[in-house]
CSV table of C-alpha atoms and ligand atoms in Angstrom, one decimal:
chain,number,residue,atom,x,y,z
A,1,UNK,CA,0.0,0.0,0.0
A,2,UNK,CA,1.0,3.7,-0.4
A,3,UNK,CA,0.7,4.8,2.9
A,4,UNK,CA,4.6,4.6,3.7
A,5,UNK,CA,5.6,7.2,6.0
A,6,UNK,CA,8.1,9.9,5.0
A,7,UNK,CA,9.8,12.2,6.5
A,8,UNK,CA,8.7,16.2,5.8
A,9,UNK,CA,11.1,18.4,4.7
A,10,UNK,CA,12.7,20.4,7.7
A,11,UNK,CA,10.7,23.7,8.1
A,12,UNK,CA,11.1,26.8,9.4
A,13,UNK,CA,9.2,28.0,12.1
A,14,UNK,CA,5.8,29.0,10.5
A,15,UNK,CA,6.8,27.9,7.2
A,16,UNK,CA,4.8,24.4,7.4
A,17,UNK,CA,2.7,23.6,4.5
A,18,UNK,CA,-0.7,22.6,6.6
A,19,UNK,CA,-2.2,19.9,4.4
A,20,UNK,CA,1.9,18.1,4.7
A,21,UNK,CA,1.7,18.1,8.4
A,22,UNK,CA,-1.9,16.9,8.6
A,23,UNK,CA,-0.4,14.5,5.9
A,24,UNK,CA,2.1,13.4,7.6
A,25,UNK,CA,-0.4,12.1,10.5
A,26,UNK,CA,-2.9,10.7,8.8
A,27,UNK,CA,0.2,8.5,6.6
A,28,UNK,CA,1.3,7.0,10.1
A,29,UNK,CA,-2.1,6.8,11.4
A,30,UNK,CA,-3.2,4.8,8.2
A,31,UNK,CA,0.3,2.6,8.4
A,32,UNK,CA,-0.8,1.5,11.9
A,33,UNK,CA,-4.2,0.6,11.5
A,34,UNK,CA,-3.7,-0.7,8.4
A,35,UNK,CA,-5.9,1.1,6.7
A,36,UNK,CA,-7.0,-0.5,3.2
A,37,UNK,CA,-5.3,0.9,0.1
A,38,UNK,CA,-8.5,2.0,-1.7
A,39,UNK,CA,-9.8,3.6,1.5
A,40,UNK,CA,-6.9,5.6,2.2
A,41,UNK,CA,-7.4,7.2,-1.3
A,42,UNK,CA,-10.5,8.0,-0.8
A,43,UNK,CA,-9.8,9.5,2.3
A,44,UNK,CA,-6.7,11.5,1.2
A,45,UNK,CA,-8.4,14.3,-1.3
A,46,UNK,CA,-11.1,16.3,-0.9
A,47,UNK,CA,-14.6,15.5,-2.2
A,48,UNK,CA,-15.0,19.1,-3.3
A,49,UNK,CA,-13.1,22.1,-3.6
A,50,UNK,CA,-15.2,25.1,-4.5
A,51,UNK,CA,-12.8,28.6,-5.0
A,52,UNK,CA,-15.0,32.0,-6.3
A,53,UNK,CA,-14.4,35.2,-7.1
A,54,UNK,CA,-16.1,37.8,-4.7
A,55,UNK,CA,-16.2,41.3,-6.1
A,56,UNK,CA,-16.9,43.9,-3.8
A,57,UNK,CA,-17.5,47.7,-4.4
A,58,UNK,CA,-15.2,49.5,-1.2
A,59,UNK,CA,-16.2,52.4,0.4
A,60,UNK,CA,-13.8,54.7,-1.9
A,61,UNK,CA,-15.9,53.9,-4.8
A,62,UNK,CA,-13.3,51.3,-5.9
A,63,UNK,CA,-13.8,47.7,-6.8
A,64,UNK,CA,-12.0,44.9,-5.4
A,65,UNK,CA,-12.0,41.3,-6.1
A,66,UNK,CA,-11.3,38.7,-3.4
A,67,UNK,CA,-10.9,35.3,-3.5
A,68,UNK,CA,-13.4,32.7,-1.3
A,69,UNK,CA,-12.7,29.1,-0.7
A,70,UNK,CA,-15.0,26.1,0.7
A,71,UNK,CA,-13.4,22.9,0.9
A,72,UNK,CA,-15.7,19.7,1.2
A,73,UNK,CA,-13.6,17.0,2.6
A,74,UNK,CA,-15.9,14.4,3.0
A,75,UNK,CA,-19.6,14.2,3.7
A,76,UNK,CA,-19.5,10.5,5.3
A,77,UNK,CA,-20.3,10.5,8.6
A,78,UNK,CA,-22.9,13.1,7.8
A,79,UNK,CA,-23.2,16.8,6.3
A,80,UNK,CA,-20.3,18.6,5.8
A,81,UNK,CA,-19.1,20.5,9.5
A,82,UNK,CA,-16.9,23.6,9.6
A,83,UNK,CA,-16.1,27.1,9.9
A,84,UNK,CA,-14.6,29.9,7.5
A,85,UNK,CA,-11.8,32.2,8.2
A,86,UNK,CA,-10.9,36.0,6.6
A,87,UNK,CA,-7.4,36.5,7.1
A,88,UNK,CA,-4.3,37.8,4.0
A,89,UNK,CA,-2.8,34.2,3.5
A,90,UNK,CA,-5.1,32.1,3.7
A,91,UNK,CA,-5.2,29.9,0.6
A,92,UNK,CA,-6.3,26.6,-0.6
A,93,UNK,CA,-3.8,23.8,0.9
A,94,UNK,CA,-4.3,25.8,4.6
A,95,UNK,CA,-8.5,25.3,4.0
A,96,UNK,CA,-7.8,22.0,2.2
A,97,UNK,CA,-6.0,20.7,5.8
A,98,UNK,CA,-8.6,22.0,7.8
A,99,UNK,CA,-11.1,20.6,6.1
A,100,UNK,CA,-9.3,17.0,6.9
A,101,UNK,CA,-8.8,18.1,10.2
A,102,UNK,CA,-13.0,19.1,10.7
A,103,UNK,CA,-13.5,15.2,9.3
A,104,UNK,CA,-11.5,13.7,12.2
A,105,UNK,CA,-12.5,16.0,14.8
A,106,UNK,CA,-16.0,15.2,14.1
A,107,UNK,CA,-15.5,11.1,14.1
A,108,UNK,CA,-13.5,11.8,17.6
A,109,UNK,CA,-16.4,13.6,18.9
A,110,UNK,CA,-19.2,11.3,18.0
A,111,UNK,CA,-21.0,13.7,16.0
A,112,UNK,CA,-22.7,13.3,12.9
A,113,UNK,CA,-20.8,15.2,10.5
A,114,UNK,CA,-18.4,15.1,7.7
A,115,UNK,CA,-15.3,17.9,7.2
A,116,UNK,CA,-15.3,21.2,5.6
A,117,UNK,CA,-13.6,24.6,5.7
A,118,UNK,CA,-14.1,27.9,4.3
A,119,UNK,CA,-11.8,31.2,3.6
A,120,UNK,CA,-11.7,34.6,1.9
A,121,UNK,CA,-8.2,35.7,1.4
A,122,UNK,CA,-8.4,39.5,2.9
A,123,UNK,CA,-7.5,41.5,5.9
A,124,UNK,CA,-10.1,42.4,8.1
A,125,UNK,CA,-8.5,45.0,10.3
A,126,UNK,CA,-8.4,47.4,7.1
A,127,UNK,CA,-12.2,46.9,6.5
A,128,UNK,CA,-15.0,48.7,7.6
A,129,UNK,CA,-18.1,46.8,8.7
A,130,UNK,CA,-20.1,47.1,5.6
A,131,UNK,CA,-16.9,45.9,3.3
A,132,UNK,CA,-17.0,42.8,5.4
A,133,UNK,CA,-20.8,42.7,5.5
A,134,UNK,CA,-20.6,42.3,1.5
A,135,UNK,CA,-18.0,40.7,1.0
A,136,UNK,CA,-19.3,38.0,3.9
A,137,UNK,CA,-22.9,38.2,1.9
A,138,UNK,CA,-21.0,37.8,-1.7
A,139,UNK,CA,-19.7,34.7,-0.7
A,140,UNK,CA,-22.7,33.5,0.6
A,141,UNK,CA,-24.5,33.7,-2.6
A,142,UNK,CA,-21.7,32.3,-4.5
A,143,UNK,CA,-21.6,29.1,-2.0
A,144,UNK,CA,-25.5,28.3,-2.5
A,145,UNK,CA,-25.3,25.3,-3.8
A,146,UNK,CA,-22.8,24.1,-1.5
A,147,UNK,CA,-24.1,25.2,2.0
A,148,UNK,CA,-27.3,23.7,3.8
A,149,UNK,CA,-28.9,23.0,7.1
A,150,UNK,CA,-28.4,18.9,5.6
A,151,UNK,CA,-25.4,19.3,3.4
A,152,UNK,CA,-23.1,21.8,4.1
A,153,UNK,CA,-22.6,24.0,7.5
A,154,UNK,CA,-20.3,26.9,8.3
A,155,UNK,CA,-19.2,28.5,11.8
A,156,UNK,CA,-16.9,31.1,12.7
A,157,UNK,CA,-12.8,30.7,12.6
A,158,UNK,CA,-10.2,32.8,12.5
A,159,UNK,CA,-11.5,36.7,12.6
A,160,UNK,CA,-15.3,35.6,11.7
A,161,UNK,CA,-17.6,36.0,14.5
A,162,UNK,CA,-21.4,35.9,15.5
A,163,UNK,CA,-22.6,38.9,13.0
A,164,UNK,CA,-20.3,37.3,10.0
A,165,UNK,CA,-22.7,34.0,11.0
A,166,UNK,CA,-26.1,36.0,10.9
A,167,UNK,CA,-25.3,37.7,7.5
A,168,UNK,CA,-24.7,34.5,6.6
A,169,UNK,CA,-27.8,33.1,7.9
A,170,UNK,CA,-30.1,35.9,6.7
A,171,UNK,CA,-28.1,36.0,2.7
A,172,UNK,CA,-28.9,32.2,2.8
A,173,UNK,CA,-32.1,32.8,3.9
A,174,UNK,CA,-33.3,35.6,1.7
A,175,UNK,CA,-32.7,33.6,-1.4
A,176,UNK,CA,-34.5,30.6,0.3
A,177,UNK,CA,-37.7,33.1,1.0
A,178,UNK,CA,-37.6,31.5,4.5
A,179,UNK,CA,-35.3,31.8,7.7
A,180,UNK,CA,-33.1,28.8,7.9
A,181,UNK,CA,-31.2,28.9,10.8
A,182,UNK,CA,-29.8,25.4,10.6
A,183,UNK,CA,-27.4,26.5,7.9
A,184,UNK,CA,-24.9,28.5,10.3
A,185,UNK,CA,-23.7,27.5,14.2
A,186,UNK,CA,-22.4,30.3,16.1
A,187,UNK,CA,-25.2,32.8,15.8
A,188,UNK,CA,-26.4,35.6,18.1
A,189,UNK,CA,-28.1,33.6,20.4
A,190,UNK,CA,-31.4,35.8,19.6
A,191,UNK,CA,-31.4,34.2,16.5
A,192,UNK,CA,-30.8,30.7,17.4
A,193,UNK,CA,-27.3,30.9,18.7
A,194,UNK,CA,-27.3,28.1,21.4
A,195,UNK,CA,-26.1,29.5,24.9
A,196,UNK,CA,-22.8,28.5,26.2
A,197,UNK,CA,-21.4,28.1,22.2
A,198,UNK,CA,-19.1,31.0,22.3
A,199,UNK,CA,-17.3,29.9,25.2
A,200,UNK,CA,-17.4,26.1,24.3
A,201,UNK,CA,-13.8,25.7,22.6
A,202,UNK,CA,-12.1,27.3,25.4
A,203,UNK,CA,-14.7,25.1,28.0
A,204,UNK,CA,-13.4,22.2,25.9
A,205,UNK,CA,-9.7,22.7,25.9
A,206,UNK,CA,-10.1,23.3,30.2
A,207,UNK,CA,-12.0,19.4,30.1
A,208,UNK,CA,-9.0,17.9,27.7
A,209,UNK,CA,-6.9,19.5,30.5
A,210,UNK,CA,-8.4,18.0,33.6
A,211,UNK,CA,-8.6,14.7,31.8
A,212,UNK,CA,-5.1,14.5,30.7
A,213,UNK,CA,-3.9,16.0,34.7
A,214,UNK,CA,-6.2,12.9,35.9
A,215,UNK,CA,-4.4,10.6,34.0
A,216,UNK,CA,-0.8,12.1,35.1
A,217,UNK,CA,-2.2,12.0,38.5
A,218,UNK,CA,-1.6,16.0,39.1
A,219,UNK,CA,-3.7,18.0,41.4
A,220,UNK,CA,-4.8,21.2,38.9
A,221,UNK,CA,-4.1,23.0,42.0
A,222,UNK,CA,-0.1,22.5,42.1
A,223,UNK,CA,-0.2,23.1,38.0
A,224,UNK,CA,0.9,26.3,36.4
A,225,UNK,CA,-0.1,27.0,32.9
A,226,UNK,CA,0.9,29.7,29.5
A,227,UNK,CA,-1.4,30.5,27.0
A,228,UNK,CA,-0.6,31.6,23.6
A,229,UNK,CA,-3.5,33.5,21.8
A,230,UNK,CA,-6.0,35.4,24.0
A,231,UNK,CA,-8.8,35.5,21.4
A,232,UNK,CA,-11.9,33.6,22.0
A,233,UNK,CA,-10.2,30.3,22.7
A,234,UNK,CA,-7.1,31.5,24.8
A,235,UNK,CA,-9.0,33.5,26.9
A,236,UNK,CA,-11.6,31.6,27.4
A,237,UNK,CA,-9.2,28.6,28.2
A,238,UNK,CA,-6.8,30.7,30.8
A,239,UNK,CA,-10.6,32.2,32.6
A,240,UNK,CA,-11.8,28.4,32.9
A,241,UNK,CA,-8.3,26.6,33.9
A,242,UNK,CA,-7.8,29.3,36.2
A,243,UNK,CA,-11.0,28.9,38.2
A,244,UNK,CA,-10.0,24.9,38.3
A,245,UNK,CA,-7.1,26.0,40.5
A,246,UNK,CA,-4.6,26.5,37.4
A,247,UNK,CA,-1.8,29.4,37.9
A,248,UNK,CA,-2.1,31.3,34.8
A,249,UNK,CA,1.6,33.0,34.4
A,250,UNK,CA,2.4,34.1,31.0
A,251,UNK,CA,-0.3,35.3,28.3
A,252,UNK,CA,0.1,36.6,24.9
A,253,UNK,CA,-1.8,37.9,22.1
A,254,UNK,CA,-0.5,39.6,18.0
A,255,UNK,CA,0.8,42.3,20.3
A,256,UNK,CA,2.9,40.2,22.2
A,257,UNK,CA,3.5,38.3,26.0
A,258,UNK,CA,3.7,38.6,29.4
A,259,UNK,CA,5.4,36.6,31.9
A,260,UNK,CA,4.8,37.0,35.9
A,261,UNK,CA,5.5,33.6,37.8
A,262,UNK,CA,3.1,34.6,40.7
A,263,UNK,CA,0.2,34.4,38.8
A,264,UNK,CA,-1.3,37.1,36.4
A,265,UNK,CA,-5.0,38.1,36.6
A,266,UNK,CA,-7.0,36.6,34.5
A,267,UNK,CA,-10.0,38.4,34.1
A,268,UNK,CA,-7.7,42.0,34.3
A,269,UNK,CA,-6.7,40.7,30.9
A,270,UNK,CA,-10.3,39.8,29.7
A,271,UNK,CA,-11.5,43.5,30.8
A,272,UNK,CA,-8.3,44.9,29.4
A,273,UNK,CA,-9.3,43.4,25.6
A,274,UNK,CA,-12.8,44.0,25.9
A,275,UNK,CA,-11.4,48.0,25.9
A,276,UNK,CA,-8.4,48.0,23.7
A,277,UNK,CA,-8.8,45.5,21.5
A,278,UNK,CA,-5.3,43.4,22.5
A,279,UNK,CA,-2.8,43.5,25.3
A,280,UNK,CA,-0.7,45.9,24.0
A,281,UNK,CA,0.0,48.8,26.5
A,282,UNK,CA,-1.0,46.2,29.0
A,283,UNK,CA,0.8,45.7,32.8
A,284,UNK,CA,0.4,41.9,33.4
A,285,UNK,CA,3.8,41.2,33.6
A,286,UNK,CA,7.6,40.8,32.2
A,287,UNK,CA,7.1,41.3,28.7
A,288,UNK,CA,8.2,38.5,26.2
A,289,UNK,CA,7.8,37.8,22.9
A,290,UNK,CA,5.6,35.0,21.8
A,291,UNK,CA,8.2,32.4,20.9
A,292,UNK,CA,10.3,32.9,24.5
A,293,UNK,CA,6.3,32.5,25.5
A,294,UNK,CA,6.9,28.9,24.4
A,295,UNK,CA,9.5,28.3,26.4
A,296,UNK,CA,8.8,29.3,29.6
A,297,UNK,CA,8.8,26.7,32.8
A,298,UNK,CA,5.3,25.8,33.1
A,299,UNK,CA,3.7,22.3,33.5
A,300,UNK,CA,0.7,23.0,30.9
A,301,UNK,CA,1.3,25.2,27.6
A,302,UNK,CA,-1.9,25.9,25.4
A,303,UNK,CA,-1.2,27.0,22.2
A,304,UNK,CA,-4.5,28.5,21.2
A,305,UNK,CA,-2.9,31.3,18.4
A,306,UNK,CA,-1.8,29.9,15.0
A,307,UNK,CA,-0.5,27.0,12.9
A,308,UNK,CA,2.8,25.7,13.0
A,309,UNK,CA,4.3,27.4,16.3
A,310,UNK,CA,5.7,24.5,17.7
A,311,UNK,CA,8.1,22.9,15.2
A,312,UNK,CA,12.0,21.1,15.5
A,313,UNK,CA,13.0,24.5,15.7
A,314,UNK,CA,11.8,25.2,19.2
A,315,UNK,CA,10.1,21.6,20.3
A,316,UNK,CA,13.3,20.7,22.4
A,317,UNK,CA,13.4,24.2,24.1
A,318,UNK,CA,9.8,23.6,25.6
A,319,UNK,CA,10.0,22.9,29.1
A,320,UNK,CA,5.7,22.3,29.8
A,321,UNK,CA,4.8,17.9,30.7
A,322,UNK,CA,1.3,18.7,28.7
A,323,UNK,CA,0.6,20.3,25.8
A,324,UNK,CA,-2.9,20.9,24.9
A,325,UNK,CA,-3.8,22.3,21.4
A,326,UNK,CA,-6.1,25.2,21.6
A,327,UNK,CA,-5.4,26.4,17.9
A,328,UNK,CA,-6.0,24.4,14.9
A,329,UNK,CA,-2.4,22.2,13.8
A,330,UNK,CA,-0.1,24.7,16.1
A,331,UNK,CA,2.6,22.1,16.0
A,332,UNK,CA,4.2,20.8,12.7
A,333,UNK,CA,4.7,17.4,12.2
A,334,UNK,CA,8.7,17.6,12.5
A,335,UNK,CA,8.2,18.8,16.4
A,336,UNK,CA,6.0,15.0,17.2
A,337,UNK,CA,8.9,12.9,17.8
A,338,UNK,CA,10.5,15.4,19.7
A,339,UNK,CA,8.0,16.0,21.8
A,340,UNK,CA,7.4,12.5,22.5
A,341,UNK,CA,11.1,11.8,23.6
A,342,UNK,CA,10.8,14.2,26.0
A,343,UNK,CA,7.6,12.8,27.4
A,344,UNK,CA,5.6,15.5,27.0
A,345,UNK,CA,1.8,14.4,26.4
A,346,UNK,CA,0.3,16.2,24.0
A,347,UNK,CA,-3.5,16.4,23.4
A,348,UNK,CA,-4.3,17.0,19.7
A,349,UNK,CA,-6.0,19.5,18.2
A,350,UNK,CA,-8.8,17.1,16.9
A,351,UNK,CA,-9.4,16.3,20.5
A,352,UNK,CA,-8.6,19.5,22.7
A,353,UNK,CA,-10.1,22.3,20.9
A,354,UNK,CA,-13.4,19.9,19.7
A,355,UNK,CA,-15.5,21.8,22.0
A,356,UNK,CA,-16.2,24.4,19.4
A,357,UNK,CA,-18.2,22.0,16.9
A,358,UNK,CA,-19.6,19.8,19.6
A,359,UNK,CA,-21.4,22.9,20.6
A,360,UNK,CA,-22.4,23.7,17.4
A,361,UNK,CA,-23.9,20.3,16.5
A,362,UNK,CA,-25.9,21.2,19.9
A,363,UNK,CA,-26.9,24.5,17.9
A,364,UNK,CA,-27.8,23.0,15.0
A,365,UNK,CA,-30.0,20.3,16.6
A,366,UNK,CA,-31.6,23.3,18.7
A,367,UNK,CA,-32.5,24.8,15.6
A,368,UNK,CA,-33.9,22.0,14.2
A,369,UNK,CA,-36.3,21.0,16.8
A,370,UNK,CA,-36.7,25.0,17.4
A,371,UNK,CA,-36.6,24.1,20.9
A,372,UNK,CA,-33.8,26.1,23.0
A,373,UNK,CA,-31.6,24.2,26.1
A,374,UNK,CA,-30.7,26.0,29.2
A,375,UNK,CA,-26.4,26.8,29.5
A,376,UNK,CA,-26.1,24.2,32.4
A,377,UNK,CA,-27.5,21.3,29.9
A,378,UNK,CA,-25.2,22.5,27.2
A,379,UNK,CA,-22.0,22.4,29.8
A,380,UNK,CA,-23.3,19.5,31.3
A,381,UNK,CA,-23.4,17.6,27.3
A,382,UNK,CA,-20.4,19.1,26.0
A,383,UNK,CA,-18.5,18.0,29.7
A,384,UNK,CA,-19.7,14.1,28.8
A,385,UNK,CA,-19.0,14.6,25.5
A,386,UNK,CA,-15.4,16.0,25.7
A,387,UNK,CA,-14.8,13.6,28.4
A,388,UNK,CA,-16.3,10.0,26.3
A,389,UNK,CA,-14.1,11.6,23.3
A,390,UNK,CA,-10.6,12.0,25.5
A,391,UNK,CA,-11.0,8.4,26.9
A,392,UNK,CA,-11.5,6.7,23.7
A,393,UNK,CA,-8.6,8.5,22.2
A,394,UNK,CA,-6.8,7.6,24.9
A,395,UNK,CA,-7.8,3.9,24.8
A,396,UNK,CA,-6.8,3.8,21.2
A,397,UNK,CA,-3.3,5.3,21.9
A,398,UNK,CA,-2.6,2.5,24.7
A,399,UNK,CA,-3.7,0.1,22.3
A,400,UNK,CA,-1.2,1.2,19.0
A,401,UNK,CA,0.9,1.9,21.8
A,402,UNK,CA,1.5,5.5,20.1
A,403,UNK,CA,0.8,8.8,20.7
A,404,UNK,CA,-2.6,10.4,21.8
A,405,UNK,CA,-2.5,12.4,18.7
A,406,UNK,CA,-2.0,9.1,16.1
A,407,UNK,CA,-4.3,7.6,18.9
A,408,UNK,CA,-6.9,10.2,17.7
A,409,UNK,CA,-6.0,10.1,14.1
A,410,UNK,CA,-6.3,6.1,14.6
A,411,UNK,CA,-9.8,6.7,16.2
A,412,UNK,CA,-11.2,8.8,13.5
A,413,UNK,CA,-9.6,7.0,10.7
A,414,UNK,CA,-11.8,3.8,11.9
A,415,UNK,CA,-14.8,4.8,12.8
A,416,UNK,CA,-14.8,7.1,9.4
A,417,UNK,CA,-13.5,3.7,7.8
A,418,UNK,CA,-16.3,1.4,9.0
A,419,UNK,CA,-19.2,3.8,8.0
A,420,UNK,CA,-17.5,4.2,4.6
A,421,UNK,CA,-17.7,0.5,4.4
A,422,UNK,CA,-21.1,0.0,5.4
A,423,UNK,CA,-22.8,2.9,3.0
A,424,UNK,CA,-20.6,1.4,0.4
A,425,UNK,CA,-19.5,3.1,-3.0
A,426,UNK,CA,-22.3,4.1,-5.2
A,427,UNK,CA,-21.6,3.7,-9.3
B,501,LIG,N1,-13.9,26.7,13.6
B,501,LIG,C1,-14.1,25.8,14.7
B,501,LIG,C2,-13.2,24.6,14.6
B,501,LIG,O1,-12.1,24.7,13.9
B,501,LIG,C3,-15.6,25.3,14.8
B,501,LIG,C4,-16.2,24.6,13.6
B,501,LIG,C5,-17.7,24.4,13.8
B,501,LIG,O2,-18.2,24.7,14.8
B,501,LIG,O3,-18.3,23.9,12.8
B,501,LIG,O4,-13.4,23.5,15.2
């Protein structure tokens, strides 16, 4: 079979092609379950790889074209799950790997869904509101045909938010001459946003943690923690670790880090943002930059930022026993043996940041039965949920006797394997 597993190319930090490094997984992952030649084909490409052109008329009078991608990976396990980000480089392998990524996390988290991602290639800090209101509506109406409350459904990423997912919403909704709110998860809860959704990744990533300390038999309470990225998942994360006992003591955002090994205030930081927009100007601590960030003694680092900030470059500087992946792929594939040599357990993406889409399946099945749950029940799900999903990872990586991210890819691969098998191949 042609699932041999090859080295990747050294990289420089950043530099990581995304759809390599989630390559580079899934070839080990398929080499040690064995995963049948025709399968693993099937499973390697996209099912559908949609790119339009989104022209949008600027404030100034000018005209601009941007560029919108919505990558289909598969639609086994169920519609297609996942959500769109705006940012300058985003481009077709990045959306093409996290549309693999969506199909895994799904099959980890027991939900019915397949894996799909969207972008537009712009910057949002130099757009006004109604430039990203068209260009958000623009791409709507050129995706159409591809999204749906029972084929295709989007939620926010990377600089998206809950008014990007109600343009979409109503744009969808307008041409369908009736309000569809199943085609969109992370809405204004007003308009079928499910409570508790917005802080769901970062609730996630804090369960992932106390399941991983249980297992390493540490008290949170004797932990100390840095967080990388203090956007909706970072922040999130550092508020609900810290009120398990965690010592939050370094934080960083774009702007940059700060250090202070006595503990930094937590919700000083959140009130801080909520005024300035980032940390910048901020007084939480020794400044560093967000790569000495990295590096800092800590027992648990979250890297809830970017892709690719962990990498051989810096892996066998980092001085944290758990790693738990806020962001989507921040560590290349070069950094996993590293890692492992030094015993540091890492808890994949697919896994640790799951929280997000788990929510939003809760979302979509709210809107669907137009019957709205209380926060507690939609903790109290996503808590079993995240907790079911860590142990059968973890189960899987004992097994393989491999990491718990193979162990996750391992997990996925099979479950998404044996449904394949059982719907068949039609033609
Ligand atoms: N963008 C989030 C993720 O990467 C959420 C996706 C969703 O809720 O569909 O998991």
């Amino acid at each position: 079979m042609s699932t041999e597993y090859k080295e990747p190319a050294p990289y420089k930090r950043g530099e990581a092609n995304p759809f390599e490094s989630m390559m580079v997984r899934f070839d080990k992952a398929a080499e040690l379950c064995k995963l049948d030649e025709g399968l693993y084909n099937y499973l390697k490409y996209p099912v559908k790889q949609v790119i339009v052109s989104i022209p949008v008329m600027m404030d100034s009078g000018k005209l601009e074209v941007f560029e919108g991608y919505r990558v289909i990976h598969d639609n086994i396990l169920g519609p297609s799950k996942g959500g769109i980000r705006y940012a300058p480089d985003v481009d077709l392998d990045e959306v093409k790997a996290l549309a693999s990524w969506m199909t895994w996390k799904c099959a980890i988290a027991n939900i019915p869904y397949g894996g799909a991602k969207g972008g537009v290639k712009c910057d949002p800090s130099k757009l006004s509101k109604l430039e990203l209101e068209k260009i958000t509506r623009r791409y709507t109406a050129n995706m159409l045909d591809v999204f749906g409350p029972d084929t295709d459904i989007p939620a926010p990423d990377m600089n998206t938010d809950e008014q990007v997912m109600a343009w979409i919403m109503d744009t969808y909704s307008m041409h369908k001459r009736n309000t569809v709110t199943g085609v969109v998860t992370g809405k204004p809860i007003v308009i079928g946003g499910s409570r508790g959704r917005r802080e769901a990744t970062g609730r996630g990533v804090m369960i992932a943690t106390l399941s991983a300390l249980k297992k390493m038999e540490i008290n949170p309470e004797d932990t100390t923690c840095v967080v990388q990225g203090f956007g909706n998942v970072g922040s999130v994360s550092a508020d609900l670790l810290h009120k398990q006992g965690v010592k939050i003591v370094a934080i960083s955002d774009v702007s940059g880090g700060y250090y202070n090994p006595n503990g930094i205030h937590v919700q000083e930081a959140i009130d801080y943002v909520a005024k300035h927009k980032n940390l910048a100007g901020g007084n939480f601590g020794d400044k560093v930059s967000n790569e000495e960030l990295l590096e800092l003694p800590c027992d648990i680092l979250v890297p809830a930022a970017k892709e690719d900030q962990i990498s051989a470059h810096n892996a066998g500087n980092i001085k944290a026993k758990l790693i738990v992946e806020g962001a989507n792929g921040p560590t290349s594939a070069d950094a996993d043996q590293i890692l492992r040599d030094k015993q540091i357990m890492v808890i994949p993406d697919i896994l640790a940041n799951s929280g997000g889409v788990i929510v939003s399946y809760f979302e979509w099945v709210q809107d669907r039965i137009g019957y709205f749950w209380e926060e507690d029940d939609v903790n109290n799900r996503l808590n079993r949920m995240m907790r079911e999903a860590f142990e059968n990872v973890y189960s899987t990586a004992l097994k393989y006797d491999t990491t718990l991210r193979l162990g996750a890819y391992v997990y996925a691969i099979e479950k998404v394997a044996e449904v394949l098998k059982l719907r068949g191949i039609y033609g």
